[in-house]
Short mmCIF file of C-alpha atoms and ligand atoms in Angstrom, two decimals:
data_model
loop_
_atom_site.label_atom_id
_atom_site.label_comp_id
_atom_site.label_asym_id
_atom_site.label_seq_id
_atom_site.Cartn_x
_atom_site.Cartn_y
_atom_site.Cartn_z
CA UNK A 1 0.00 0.00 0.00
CA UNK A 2 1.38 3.43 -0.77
CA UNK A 3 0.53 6.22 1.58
CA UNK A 4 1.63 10.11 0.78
CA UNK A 5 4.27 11.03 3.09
CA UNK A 6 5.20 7.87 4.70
CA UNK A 7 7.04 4.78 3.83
CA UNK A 8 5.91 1.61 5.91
CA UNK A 9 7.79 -1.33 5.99
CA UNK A 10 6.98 -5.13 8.22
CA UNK A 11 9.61 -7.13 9.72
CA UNK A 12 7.93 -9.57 11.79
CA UNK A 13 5.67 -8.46 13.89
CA UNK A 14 7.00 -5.11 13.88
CA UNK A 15 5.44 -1.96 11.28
CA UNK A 16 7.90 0.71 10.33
CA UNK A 17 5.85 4.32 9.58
CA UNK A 18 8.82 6.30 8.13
CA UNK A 19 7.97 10.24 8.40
CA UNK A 20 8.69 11.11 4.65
CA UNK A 21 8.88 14.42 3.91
CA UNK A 22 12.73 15.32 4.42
CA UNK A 23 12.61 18.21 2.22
CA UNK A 24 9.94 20.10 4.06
CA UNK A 25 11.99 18.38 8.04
CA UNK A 26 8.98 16.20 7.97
CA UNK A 27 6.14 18.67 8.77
CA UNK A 28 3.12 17.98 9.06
CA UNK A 29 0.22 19.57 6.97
CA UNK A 30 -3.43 18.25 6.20
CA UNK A 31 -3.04 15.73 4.51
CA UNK A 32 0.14 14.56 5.95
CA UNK A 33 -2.46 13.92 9.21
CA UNK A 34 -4.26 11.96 7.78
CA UNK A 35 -2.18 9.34 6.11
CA UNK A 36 -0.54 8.67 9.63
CA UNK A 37 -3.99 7.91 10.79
CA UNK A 38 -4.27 5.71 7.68
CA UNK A 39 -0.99 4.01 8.22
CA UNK A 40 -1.88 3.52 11.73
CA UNK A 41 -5.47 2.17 11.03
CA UNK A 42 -3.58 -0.02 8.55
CA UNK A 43 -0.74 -1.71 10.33
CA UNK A 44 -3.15 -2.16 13.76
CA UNK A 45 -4.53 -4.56 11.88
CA UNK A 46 -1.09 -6.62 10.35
CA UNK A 47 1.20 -5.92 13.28
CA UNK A 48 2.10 -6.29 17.39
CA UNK A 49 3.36 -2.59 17.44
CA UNK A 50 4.27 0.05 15.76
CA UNK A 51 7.66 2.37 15.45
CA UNK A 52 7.29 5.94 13.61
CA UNK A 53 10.89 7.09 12.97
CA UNK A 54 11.60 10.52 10.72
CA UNK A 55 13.45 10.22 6.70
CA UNK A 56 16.43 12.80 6.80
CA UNK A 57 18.04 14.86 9.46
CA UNK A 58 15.01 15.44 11.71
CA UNK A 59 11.86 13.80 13.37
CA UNK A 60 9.62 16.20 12.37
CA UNK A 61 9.26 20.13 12.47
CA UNK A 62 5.79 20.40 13.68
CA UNK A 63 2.89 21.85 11.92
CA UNK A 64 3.13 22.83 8.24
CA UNK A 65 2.99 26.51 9.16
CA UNK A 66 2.58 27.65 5.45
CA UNK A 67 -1.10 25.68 5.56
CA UNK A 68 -1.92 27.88 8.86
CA UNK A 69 -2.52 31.55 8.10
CA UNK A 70 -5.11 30.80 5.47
CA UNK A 71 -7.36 28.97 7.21
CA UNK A 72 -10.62 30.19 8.98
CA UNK A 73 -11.58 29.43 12.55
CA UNK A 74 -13.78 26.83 11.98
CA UNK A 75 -11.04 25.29 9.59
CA UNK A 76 -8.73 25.88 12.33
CA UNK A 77 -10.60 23.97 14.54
CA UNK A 78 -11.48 20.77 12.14
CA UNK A 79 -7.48 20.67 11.40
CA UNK A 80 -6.52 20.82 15.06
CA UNK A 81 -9.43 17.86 15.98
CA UNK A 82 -8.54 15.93 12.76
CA UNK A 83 -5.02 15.77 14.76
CA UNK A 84 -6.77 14.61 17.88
CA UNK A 85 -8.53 11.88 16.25
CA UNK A 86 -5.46 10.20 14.63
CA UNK A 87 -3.35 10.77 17.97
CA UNK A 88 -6.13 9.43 19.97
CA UNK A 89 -5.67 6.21 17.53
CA UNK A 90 -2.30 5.89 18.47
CA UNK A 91 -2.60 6.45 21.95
CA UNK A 92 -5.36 4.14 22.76
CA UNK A 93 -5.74 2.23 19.57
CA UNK A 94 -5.46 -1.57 19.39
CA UNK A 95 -1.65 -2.22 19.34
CA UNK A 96 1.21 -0.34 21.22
CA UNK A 97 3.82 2.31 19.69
CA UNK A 98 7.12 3.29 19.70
CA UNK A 99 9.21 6.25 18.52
CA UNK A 100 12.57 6.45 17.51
CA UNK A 101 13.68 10.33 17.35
CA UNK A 102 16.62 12.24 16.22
CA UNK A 103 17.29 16.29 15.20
CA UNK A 104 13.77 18.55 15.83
CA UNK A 105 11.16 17.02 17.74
CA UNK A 106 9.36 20.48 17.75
CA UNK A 107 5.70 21.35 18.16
CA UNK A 108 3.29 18.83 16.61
CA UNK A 109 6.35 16.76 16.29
CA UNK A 110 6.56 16.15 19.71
CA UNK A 111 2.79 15.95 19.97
CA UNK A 112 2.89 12.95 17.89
CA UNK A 113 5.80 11.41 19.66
CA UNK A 114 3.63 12.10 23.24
CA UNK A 115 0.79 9.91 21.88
CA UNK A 116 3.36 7.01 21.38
CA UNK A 117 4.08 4.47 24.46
CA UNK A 118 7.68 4.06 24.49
CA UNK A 119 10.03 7.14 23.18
CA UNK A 120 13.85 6.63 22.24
CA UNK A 121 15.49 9.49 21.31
CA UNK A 122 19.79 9.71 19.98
CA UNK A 123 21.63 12.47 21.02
CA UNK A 124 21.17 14.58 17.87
CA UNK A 125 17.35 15.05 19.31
CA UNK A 126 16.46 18.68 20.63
CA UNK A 127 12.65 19.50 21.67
CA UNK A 128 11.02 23.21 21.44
CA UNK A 129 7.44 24.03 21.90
CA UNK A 130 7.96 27.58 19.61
CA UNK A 131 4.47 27.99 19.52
CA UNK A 132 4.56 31.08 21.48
CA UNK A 133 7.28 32.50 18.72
CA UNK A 134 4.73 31.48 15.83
CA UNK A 135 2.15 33.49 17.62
CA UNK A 136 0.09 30.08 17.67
CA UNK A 137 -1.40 27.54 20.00
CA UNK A 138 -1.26 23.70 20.45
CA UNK A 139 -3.79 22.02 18.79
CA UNK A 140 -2.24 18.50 18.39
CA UNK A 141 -2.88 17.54 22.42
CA UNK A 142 0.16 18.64 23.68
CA UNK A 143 -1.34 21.05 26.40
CA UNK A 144 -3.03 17.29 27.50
CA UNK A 145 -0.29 14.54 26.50
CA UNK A 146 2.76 16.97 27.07
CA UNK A 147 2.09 18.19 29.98
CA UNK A 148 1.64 14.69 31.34
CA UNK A 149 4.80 13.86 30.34
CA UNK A 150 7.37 16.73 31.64
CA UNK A 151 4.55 18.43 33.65
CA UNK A 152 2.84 21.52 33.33
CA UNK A 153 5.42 23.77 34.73
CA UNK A 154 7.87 22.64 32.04
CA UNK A 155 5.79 22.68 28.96
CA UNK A 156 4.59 26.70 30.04
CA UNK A 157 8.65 27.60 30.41
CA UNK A 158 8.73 25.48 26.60
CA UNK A 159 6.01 27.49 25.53
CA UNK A 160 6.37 31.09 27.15
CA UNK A 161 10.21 31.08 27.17
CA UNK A 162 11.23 29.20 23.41
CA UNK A 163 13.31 27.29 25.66
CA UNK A 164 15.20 24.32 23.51
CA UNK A 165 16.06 20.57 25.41
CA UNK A 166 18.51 19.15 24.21
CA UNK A 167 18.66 15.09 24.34
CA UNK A 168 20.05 14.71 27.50
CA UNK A 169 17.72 17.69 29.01
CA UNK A 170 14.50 15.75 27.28
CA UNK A 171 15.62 12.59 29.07
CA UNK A 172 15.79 14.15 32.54
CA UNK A 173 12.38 15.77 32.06
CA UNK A 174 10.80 12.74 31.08
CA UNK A 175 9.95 13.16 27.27
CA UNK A 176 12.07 9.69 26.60
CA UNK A 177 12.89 6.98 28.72
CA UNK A 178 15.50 5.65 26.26
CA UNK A 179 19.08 8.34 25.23
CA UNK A 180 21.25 6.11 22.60
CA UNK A 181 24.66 7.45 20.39
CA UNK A 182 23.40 9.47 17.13
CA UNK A 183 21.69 7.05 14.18
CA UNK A 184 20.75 4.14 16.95
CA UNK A 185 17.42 5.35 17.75
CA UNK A 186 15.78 2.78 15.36
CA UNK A 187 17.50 0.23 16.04
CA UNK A 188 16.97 0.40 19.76
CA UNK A 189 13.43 1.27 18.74
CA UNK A 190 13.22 -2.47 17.10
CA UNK A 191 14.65 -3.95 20.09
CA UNK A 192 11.90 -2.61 22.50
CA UNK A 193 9.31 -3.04 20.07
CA UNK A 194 10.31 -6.84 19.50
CA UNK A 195 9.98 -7.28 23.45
CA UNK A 196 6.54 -5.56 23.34
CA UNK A 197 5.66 -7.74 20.75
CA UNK A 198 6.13 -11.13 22.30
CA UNK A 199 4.00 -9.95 25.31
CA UNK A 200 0.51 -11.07 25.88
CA UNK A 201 -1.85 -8.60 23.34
CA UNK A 202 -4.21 -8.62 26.06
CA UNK A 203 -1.66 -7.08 28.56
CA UNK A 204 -0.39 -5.01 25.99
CA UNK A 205 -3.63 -3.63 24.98
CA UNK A 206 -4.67 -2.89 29.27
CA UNK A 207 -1.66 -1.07 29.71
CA UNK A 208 -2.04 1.19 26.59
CA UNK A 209 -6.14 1.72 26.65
CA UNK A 210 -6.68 0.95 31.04
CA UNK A 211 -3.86 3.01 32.28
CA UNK A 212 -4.45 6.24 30.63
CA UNK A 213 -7.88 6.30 31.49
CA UNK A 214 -7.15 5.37 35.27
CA UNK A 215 -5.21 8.70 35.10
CA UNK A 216 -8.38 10.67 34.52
CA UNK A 217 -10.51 8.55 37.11
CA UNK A 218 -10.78 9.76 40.42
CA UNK A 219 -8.43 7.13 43.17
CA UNK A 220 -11.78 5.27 43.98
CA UNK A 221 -12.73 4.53 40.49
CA UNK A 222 -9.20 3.97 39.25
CA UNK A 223 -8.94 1.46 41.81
CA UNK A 224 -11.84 -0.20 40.67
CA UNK A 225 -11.32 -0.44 36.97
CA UNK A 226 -8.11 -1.66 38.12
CA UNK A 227 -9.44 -4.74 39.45
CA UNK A 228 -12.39 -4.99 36.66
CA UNK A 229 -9.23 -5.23 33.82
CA UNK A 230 -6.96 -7.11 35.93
CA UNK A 231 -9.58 -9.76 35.86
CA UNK A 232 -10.20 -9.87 32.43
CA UNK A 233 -6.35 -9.74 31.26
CA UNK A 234 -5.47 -12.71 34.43
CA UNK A 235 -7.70 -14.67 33.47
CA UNK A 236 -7.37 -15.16 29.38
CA UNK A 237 -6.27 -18.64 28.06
CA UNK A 238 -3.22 -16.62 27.26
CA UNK A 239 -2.16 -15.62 31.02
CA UNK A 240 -3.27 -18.87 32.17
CA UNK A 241 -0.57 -20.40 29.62
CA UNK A 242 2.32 -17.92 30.53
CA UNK A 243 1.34 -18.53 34.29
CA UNK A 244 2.11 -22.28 33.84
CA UNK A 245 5.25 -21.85 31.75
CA UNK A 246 6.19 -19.54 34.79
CA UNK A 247 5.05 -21.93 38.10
CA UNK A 248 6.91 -25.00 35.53
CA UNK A 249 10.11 -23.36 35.44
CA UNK A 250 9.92 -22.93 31.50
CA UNK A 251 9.33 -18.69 31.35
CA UNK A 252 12.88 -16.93 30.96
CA UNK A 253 14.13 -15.48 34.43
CA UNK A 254 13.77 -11.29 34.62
CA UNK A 255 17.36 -10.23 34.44
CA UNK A 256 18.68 -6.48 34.96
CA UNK A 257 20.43 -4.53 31.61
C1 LIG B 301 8.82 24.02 7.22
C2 LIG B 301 8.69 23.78 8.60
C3 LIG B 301 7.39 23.87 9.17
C4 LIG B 301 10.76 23.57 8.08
N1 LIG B 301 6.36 24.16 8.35
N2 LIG B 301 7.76 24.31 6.45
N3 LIG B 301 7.50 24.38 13.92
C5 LIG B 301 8.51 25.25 13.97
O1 LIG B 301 8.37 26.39 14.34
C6 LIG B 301 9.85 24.75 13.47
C7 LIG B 301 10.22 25.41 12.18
N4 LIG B 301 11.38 24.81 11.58
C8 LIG B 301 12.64 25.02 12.02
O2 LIG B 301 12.90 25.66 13.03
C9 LIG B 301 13.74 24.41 11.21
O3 LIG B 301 13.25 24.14 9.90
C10 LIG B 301 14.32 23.09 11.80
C11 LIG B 301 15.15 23.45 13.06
C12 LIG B 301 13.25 22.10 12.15
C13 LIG B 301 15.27 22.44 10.75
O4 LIG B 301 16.23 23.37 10.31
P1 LIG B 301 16.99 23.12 8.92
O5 LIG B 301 18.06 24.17 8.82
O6 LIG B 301 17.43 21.69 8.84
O7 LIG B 301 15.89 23.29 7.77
P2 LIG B 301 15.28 24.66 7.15
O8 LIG B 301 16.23 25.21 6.13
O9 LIG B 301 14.86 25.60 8.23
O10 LIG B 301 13.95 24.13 6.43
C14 LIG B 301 14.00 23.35 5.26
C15 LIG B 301 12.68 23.53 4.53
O11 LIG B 301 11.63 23.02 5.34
C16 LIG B 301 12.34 24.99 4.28
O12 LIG B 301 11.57 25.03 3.10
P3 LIG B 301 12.26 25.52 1.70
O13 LIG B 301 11.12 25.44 0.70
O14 LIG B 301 12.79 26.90 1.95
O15 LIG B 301 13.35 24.52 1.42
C17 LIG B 301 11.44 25.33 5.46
O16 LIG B 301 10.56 26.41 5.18
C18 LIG B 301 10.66 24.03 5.59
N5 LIG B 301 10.10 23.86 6.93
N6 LIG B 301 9.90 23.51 9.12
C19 LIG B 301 6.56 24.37 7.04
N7 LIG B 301 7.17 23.64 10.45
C20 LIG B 301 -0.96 20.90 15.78
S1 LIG B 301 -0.38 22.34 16.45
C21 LIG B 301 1.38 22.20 16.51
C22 LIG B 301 2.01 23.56 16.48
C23 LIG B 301 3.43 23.48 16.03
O17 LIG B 301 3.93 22.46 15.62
S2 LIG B 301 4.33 24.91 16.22
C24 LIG B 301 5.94 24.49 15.70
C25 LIG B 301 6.15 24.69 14.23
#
């Protein structure tokens, strides 16, 4: 299948959605939106997980901002929601993500890498919110998914300030839990994703779509959905196979990196 900005590639279990638009540092316009949410509708239903990486010397540069100044209000707000929609299918969609980053992870780039599970980034990777110098807003779900990540406080001194993290200062403020040497990101990427992959889909598919909405639940509630989808994923024919494999001495021992 050939989708308009993106290259997507199986190996295994594993999809590859390559950000292809080098020429423009991968940003994103209209239509650009959409054929992620294509490519993610499409490999949800051929793969275990998913890994967007950027083509060329960057992630991605954010929103198209040569599509913004022409548009109305109302088009303003159909563009920012049509973003919401295919994040939300990453997010909470039926099979886990990953994101490998390098150079600019700016703006809407860094919105899409927020709606991912797992982020690697290689030292090459900086992170801006210039929004504020654009004289523009978030409208990809950063003000939600951002601020989750590196907290409020840090995304409004991103935003008011034009503040840039480097790699090492995205790591400490939580934007990526993985730092590797410049051009490894992928490949690390694959690694993860390979381990994600042989876990239970059931497991895989509480922590991505049960966790995030615990988050918005009040403690009471939370605790109780907790128990309602811990009962469903414990007791699949899957978990009761892994369980045995454990209790028979077969399941590989958990060993520290
Ligand atoms: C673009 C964009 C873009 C590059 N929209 N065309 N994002 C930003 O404010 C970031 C703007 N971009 C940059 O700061 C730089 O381009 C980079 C640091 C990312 C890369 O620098 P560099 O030197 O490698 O590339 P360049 O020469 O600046 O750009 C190459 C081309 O890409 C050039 O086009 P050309 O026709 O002159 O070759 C640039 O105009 C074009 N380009 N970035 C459109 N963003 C859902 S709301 C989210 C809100 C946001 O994301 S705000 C952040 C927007």
């Amino acid at each position: 299948m050939s989708i308009e900005f993106i290259t997507l590639d199986y190996e295994d279990d594993i999809a590859l959605i390559g950000l292809n638009r080098p020429d423009k540092r991968n940003a994103i316009s209209d239509r650009f939106v959409a054929s992620i949410d294509k490519a993610v509708q499409e490999v949800q239903q051929h793969a275990k997980v998913g890994i967007f990486y950027g083509h060329g010397s960057h992630f991605s540069a954010g929103l198209d901002l040569s599509e913004i100044s022409h548009k109305s209000h109302f088009e303003n707000i159909q563009g920012s929601r049509a973003w919401h929609a295919a994040f939300d299918r990453i997010q909470r969609g039926g099979i886990p993500f990953v994101s490998a980053l390098h150079g600019a992870v700016v703006g809407g780039g860094l919105e899409l890498a927020a709606s991912t599970h797992v982020r690697v980034a290689d030292e090459t990777a900086f992170f801006a919110m210039p929004e504020g110098q654009r004289g523009i807003f978030v409208g990809g779900g950063g003000s939600v998914r951002i601020a989750r990540l590196m907290s409020e406080a840090r995304l409004t001194d991103l935003m008011l300030t034009g503040r840039v993290l480097n790699a090492e200062e995205g790591e400490r403020a939580n934007l990526v839990q993985y730092l590797v040497q410049p051009g490894h990101a992928l490949a690390k990427a694959k690694e993860l994703a390979a381990s994600i992959a042989s876990h239970a889909p059931m497991s895989n598919y509480a922590v991505t779509n049960v966790l995030p909405r615990i988050q918005d639940m009040a403690q009471d509630d939370g605790l109780f959905v907790e128990s309602l989808a811990a009962a469903f994923t414990d007791t699949s024919p899957e978990a009761r196979a892994r369980l045995d494999d454990f209790l028979a001495k077969r399941a590989a021992p958990l060993r520290g990196s």
